[in-house]
PDB file of C-alpha atoms in Angstrom:
ATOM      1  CA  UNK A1041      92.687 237.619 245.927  1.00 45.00           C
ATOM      2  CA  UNK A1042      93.525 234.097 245.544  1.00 50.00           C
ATOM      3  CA  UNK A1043      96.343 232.113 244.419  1.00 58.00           C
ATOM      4  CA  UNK A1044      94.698 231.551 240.996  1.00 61.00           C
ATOM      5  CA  UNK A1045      94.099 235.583 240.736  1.00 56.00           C
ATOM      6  CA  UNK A1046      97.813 235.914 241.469  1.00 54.00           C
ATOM      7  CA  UNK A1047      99.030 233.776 239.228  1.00 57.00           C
ATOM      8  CA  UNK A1048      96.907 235.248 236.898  1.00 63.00           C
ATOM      9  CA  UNK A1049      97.554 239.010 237.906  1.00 64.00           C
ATOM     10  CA  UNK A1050      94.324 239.857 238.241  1.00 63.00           C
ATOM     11  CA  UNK A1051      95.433 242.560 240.988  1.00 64.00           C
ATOM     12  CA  UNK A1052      97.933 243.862 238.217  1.00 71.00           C
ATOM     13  CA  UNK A1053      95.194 244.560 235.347  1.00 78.00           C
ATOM     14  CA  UNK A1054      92.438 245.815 237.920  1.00 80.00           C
ATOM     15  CA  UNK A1055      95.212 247.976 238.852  1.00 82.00           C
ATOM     16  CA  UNK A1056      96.016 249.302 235.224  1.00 86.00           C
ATOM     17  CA  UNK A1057      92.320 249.510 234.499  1.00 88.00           C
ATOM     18  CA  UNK A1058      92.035 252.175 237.645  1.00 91.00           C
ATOM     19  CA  UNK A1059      94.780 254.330 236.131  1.00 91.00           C
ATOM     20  CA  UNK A1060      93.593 254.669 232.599  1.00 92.00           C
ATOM     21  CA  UNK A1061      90.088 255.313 234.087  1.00 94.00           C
ATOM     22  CA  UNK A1062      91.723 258.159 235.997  1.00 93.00           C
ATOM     23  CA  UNK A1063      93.384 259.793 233.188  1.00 93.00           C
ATOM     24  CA  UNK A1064      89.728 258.959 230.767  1.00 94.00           C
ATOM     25  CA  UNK A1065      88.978 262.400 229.228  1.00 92.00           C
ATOM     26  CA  UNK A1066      85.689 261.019 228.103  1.00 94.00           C
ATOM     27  CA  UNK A1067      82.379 259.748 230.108  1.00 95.00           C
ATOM     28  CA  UNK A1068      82.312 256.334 231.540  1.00 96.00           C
ATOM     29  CA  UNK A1069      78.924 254.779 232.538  1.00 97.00           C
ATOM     30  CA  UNK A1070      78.820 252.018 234.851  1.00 95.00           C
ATOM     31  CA  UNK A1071      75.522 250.097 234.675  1.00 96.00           C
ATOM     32  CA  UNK A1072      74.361 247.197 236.797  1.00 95.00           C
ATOM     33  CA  UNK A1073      71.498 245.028 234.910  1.00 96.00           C
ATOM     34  CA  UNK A1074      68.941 242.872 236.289  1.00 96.00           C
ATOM     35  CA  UNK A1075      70.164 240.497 238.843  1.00 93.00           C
ATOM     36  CA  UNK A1076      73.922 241.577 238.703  1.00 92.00           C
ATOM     37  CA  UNK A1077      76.333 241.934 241.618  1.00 90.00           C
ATOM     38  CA  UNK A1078      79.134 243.877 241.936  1.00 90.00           C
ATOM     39  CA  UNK A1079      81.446 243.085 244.595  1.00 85.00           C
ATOM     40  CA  UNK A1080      84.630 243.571 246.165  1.00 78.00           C
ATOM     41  CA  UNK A1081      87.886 244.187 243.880  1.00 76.00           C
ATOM     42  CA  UNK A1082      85.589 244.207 241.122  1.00 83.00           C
ATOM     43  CA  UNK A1083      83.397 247.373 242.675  1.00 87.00           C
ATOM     44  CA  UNK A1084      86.825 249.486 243.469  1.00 86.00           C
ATOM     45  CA  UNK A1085      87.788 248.962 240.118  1.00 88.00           C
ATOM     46  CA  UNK A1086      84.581 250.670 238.539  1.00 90.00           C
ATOM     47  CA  UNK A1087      83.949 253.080 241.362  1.00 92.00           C
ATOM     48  CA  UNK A1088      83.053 256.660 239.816  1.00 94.00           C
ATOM     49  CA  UNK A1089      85.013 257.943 242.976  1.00 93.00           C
ATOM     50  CA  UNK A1090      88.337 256.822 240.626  1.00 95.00           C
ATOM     51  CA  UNK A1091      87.490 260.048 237.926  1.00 95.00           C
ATOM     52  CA  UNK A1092      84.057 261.853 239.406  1.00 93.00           C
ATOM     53  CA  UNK A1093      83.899 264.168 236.310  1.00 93.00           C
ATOM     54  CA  UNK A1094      83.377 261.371 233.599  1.00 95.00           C
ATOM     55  CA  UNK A1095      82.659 258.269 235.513  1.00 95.00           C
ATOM     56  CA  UNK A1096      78.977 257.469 237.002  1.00 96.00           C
ATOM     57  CA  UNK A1097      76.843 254.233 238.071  1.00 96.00           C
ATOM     58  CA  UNK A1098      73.558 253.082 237.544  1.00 97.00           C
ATOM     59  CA  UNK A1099      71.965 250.152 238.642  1.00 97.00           C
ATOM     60  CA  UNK A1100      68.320 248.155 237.776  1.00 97.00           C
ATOM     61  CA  UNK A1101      65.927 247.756 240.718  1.00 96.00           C
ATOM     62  CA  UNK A1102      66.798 244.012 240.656  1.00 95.00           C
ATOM     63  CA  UNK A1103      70.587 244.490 241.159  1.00 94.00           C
ATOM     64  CA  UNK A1104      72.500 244.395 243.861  1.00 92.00           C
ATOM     65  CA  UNK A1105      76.434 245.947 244.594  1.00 90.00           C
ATOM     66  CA  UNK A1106      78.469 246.306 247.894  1.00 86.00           C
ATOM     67  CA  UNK A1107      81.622 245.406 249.097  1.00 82.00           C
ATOM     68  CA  UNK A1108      81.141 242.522 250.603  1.00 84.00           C
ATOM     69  CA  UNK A1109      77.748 239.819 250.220  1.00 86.00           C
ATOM     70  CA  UNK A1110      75.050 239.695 253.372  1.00 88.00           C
ATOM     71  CA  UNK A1111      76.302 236.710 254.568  1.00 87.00           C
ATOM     72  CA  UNK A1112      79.793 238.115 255.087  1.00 87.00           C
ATOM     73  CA  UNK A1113      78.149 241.357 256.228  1.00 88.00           C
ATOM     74  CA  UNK A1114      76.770 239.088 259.320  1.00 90.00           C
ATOM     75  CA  UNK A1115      79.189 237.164 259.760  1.00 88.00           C
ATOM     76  CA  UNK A1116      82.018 240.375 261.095  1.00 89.00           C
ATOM     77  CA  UNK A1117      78.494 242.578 262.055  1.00 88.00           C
ATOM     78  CA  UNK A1118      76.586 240.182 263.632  1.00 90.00           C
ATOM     79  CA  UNK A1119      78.347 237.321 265.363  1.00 90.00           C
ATOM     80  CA  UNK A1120      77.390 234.076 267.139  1.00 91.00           C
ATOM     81  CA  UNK A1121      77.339 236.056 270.567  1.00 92.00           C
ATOM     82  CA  UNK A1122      75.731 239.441 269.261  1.00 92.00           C
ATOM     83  CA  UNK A1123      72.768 236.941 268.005  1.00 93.00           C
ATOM     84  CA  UNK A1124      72.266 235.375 271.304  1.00 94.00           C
ATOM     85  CA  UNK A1125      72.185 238.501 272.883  1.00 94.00           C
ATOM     86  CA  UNK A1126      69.687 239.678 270.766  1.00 93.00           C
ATOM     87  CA  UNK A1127      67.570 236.513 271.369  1.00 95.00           C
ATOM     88  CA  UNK A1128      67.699 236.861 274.976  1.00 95.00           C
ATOM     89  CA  UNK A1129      66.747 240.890 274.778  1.00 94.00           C
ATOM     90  CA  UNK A1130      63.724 240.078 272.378  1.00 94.00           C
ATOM     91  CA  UNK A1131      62.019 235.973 272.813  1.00 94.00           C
ATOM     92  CA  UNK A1132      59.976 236.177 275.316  1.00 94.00           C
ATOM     93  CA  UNK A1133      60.303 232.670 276.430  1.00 94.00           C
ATOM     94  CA  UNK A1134      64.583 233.242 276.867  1.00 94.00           C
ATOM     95  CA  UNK A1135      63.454 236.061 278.863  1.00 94.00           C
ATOM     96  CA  UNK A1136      61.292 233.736 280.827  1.00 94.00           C
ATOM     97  CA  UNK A1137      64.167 231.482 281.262  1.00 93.00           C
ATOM     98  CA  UNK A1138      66.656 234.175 282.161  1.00 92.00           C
ATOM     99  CA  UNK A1139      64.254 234.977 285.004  1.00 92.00           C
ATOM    100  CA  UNK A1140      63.919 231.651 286.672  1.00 92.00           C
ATOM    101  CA  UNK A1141      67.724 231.158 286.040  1.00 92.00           C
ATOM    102  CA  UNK A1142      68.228 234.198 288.587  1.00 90.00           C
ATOM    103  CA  UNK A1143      65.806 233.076 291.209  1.00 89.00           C
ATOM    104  CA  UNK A1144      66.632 229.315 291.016  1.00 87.00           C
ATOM    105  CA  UNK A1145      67.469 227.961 294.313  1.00 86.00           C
ATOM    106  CA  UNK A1146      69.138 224.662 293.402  1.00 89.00           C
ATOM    107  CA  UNK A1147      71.918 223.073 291.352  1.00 90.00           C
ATOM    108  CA  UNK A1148      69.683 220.485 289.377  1.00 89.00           C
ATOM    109  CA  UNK A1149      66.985 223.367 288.716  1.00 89.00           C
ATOM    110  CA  UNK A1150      69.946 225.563 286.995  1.00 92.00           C
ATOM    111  CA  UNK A1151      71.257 222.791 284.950  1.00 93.00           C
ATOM    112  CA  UNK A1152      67.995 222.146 283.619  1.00 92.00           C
ATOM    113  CA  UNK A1153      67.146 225.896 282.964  1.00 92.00           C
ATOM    114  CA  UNK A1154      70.523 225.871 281.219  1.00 93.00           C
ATOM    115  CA  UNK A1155      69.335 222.883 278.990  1.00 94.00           C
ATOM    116  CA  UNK A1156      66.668 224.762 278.076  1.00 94.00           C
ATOM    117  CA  UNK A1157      68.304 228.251 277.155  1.00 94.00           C
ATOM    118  CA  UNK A1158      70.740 226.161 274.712  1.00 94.00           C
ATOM    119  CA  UNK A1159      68.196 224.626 273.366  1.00 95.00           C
ATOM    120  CA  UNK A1160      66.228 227.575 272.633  1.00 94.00           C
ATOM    121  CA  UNK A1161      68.649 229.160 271.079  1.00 94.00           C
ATOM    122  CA  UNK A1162      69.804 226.619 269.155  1.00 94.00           C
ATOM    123  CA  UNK A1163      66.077 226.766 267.726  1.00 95.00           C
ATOM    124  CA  UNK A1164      66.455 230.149 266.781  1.00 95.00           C
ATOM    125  CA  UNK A1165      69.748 230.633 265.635  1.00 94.00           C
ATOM    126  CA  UNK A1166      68.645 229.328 262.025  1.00 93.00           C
ATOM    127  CA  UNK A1167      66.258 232.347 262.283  1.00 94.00           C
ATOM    128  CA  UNK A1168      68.275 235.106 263.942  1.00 93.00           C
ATOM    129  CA  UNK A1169      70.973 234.422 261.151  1.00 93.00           C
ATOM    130  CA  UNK A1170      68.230 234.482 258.104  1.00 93.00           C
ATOM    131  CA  UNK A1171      66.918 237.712 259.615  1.00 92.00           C
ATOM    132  CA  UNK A1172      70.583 239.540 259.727  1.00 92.00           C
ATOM    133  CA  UNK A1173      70.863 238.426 256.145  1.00 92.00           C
ATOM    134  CA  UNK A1174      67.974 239.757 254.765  1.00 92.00           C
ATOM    135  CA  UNK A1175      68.735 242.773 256.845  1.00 91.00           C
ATOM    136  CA  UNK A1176      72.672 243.251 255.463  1.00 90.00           C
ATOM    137  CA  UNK A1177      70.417 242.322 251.375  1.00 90.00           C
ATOM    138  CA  UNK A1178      68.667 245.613 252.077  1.00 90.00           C
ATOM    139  CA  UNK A1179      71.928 247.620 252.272  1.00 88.00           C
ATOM    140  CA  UNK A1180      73.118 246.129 248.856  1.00 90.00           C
ATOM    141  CA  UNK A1181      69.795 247.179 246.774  1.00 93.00           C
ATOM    142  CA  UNK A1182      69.544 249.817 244.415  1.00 94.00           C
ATOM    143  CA  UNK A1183      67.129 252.111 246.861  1.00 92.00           C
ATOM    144  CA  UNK A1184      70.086 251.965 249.498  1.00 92.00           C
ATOM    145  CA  UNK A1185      72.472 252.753 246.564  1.00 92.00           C
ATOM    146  CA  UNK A1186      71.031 255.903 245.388  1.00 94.00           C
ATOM    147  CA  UNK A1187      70.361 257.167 249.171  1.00 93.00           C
ATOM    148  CA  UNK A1188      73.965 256.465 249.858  1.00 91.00           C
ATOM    149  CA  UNK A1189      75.137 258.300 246.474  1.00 92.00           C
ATOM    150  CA  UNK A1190      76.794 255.205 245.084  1.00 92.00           C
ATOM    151  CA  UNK A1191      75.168 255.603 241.842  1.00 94.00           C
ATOM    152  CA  UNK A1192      72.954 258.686 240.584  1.00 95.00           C
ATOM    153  CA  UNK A1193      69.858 256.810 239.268  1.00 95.00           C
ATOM    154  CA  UNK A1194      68.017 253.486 239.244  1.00 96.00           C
ATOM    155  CA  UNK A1195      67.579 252.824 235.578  1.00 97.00           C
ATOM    156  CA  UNK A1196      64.658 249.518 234.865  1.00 97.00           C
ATOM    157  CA  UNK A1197      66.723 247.149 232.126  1.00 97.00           C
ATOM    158  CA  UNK A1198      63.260 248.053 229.728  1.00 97.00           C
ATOM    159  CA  UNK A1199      63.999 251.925 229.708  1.00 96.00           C
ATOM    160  CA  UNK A1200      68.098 251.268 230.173  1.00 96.00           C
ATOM    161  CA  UNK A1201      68.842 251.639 226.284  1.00 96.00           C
ATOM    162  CA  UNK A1202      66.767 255.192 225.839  1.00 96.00           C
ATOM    163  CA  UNK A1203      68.320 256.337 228.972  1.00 97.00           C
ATOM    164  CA  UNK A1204      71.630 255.800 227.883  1.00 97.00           C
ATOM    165  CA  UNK A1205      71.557 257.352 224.408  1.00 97.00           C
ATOM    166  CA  UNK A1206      70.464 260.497 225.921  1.00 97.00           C
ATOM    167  CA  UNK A1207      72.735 260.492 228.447  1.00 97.00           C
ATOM    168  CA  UNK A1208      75.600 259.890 226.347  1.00 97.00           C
ATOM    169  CA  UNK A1209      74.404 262.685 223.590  1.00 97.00           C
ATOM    170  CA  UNK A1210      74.091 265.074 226.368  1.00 96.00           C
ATOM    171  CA  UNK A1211      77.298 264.426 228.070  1.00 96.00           C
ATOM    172  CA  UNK A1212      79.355 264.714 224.778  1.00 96.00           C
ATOM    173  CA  UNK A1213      77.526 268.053 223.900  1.00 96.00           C
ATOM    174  CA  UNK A1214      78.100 269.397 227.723  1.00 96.00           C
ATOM    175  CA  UNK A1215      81.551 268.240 227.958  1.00 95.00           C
ATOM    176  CA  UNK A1216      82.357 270.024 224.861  1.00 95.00           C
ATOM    177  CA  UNK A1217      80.623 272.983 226.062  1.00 96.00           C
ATOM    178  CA  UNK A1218      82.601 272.726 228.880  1.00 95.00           C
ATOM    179  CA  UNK A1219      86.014 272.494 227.472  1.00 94.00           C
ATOM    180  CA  UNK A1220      85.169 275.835 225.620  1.00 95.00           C
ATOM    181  CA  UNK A1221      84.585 277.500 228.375  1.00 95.00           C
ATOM    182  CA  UNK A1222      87.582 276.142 230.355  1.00 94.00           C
ATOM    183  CA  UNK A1223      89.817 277.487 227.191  1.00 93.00           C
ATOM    184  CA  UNK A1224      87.750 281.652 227.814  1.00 93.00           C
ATOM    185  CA  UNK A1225      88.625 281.793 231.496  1.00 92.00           C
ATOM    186  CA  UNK A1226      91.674 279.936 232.671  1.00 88.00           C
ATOM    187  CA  UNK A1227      90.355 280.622 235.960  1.00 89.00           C
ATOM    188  CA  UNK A1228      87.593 278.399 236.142  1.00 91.00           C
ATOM    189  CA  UNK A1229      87.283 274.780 237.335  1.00 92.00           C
ATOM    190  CA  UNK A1230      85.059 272.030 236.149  1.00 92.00           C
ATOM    191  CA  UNK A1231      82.359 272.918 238.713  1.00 92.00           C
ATOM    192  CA  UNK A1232      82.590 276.248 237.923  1.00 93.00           C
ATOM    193  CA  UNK A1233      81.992 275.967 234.399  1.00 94.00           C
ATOM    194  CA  UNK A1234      79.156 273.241 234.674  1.00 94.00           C
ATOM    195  CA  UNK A1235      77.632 276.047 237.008  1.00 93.00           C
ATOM    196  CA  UNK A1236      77.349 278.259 234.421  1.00 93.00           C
ATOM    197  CA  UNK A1237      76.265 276.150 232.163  1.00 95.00           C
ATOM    198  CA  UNK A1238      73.360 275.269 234.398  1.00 94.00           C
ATOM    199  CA  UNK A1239      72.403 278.647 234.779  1.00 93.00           C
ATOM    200  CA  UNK A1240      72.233 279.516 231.583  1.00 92.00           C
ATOM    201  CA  UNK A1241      70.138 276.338 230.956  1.00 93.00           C
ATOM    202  CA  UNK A1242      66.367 277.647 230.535  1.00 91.00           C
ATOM    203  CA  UNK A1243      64.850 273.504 231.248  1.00 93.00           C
ATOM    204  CA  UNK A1244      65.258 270.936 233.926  1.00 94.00           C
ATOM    205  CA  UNK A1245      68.529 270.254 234.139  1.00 95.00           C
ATOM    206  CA  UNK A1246      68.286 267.094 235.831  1.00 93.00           C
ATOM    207  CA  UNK A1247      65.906 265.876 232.164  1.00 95.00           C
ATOM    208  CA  UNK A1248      69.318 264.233 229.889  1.00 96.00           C
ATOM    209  CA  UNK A1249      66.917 264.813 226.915  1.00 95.00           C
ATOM    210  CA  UNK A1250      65.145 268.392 227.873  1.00 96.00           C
ATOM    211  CA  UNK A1251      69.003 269.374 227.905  1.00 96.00           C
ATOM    212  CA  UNK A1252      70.150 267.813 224.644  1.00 96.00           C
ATOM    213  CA  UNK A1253      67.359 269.814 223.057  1.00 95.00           C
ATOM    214  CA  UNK A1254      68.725 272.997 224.940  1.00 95.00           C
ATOM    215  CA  UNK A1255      72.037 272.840 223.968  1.00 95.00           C
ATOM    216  CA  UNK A1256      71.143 272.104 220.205  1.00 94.00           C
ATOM    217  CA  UNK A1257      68.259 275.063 220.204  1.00 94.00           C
ATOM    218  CA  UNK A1258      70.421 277.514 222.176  1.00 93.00           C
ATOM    219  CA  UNK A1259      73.583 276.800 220.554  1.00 93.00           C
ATOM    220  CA  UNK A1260      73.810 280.887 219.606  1.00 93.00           C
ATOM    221  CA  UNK A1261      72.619 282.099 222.966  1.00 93.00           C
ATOM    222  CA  UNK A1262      75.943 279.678 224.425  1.00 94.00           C
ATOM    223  CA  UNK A1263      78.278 280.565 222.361  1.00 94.00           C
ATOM    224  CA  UNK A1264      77.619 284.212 223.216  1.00 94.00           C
ATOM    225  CA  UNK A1265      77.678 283.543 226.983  1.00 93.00           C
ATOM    226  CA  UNK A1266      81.157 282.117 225.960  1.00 94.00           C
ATOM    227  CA  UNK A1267      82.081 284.774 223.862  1.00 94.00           C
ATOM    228  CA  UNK A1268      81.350 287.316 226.695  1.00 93.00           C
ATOM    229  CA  UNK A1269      83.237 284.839 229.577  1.00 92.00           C
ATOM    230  CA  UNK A1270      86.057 285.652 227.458  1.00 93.00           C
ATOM    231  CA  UNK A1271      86.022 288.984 226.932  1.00 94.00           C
ATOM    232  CA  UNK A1272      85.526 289.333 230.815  1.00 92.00           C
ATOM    233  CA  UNK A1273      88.494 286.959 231.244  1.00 90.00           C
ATOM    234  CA  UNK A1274      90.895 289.238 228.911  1.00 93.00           C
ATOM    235  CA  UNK A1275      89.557 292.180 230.420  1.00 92.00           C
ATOM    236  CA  UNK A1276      90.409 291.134 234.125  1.00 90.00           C
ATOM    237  CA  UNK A1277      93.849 289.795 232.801  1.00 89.00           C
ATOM    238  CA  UNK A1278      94.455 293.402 231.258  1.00 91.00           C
ATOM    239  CA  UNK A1279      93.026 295.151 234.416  1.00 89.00           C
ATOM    240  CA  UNK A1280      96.033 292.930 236.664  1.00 86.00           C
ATOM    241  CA  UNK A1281      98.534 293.775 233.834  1.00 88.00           C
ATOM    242  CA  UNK A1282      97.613 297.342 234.562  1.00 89.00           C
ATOM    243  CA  UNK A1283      97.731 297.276 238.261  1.00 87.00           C
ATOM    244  CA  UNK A1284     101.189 295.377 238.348  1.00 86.00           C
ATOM    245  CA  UNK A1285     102.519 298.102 235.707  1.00 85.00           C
ATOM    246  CA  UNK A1286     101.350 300.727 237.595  1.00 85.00           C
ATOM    247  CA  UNK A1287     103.223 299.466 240.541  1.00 83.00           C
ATOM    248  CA  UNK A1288     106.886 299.239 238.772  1.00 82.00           C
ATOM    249  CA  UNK A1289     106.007 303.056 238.016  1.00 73.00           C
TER     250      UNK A1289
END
């Protein structure tokens, strides 16, 4: 967001890279490896929210992805004042010190007590802040991710390649299922089709392998399930043709 990214239209191409990803008619895996980050512009520019039927994210245990880092995160969350106020709710000795401060009878005793509480929390502001940081890190790894729904699986860098070649083999065979069965019924949706699909799936549909091996055993038993979706789809179309002709009579 710069003045080098503007001058170098960075804003322009992220922007062109969100509308082809809209219009992809193929699936787009986003993966996060060990160690990564993804941040910011760069995270709305991959989100799977841009084209939810093709696009999804994955991440390594080690990664990390949010909008914005943990020190930002406490810095607009968890400001110089909220930290003191947490200090004074939970040290005991600024409790302590809060307590004399109300009872103190004299000027010179409050100024000292004063002294004190600054220097107190001066001492534990280096703390307070470290804690809020590691706090906001736990929001950005891939445990929080996946509760969230931000990606669909955390996928370990070792096991990333065979994950991703069954993935992709099933989601070519399923999307071309799909598309056939889009073309028998005009009427259904994506999630309607992907539905049936499911229930006509005899494994664990949530196994990218166990459904590859499905879909290239059962390829008869599918195509007959299609073949039947569209004789039901013809048959309701003729049914309305009726009805509406039976009307003009």
């Amino acid at each position: 967001g710069g003045s080098r990214d503007m001058a170098g239209e960075i804003l322009k191409f992220g922007a062109q890279i969100v509308d082809a990803l809209r219009e992809y008619e193929h699936p787009v895996f986003v993966y996060l490896p060990p160690h990564g980050e993804l941040r910011g512009g760069s995270w709305v520019v991959v989100d799977p929210t841009i084209n939810p039927e093709k696009m999804s994210m994955y991440a390594d245990p080690d990664s990390r992805g949010g909008i914005l880092e943990p020190a930002g995160i406490t810095e607009v969350k968890f400001r110089i004042t909220d930290q003191i106020a947490s200090m004074h709710r939970i040290d005991s000795e600024l409790r302590t010190l809060d307590y004399e401060l109300s009872v103190s009878q004299t000027e010179s005793d409050t100024i000292d007590i004063k002294a004190n509480i600054a220097a107190r929390e001066e001492i534990l502001k280096p703390v307070y802040l470290q804690a809020a940081t590691e706090f906001a890190d736990l929001h950005d790894k891939t445990g929080r991710m996946l509760a969230k729904g931000v990606i669909k699986a955390a996928v370990p860098w070792e096991k990333s390649r065979e994950f991703f070649f069954h993935l992709a083999k099933r989601r070519i065979m399923q999307d071309e299922v799909i598309a056939t069965m889009l073309a028998a019924d005009s009427n259904l949706d994506n999630a309607d089709a992907l539905s049936k699909l499911e229930s006509l799936c005899t494994c664990n549909w949530e196994d990218d392998q166990a459904v590859v091996g499905f879909l290239e055993n059962s390829a008869d038993a599918v195509a007959l399930s299609i073949s039947n979706l569209r004789a039901s789809s013809i048959r309701s179309k003729i049914e309305a043709l009726n009805a509406e002709l039976e009307k003009l009579q």
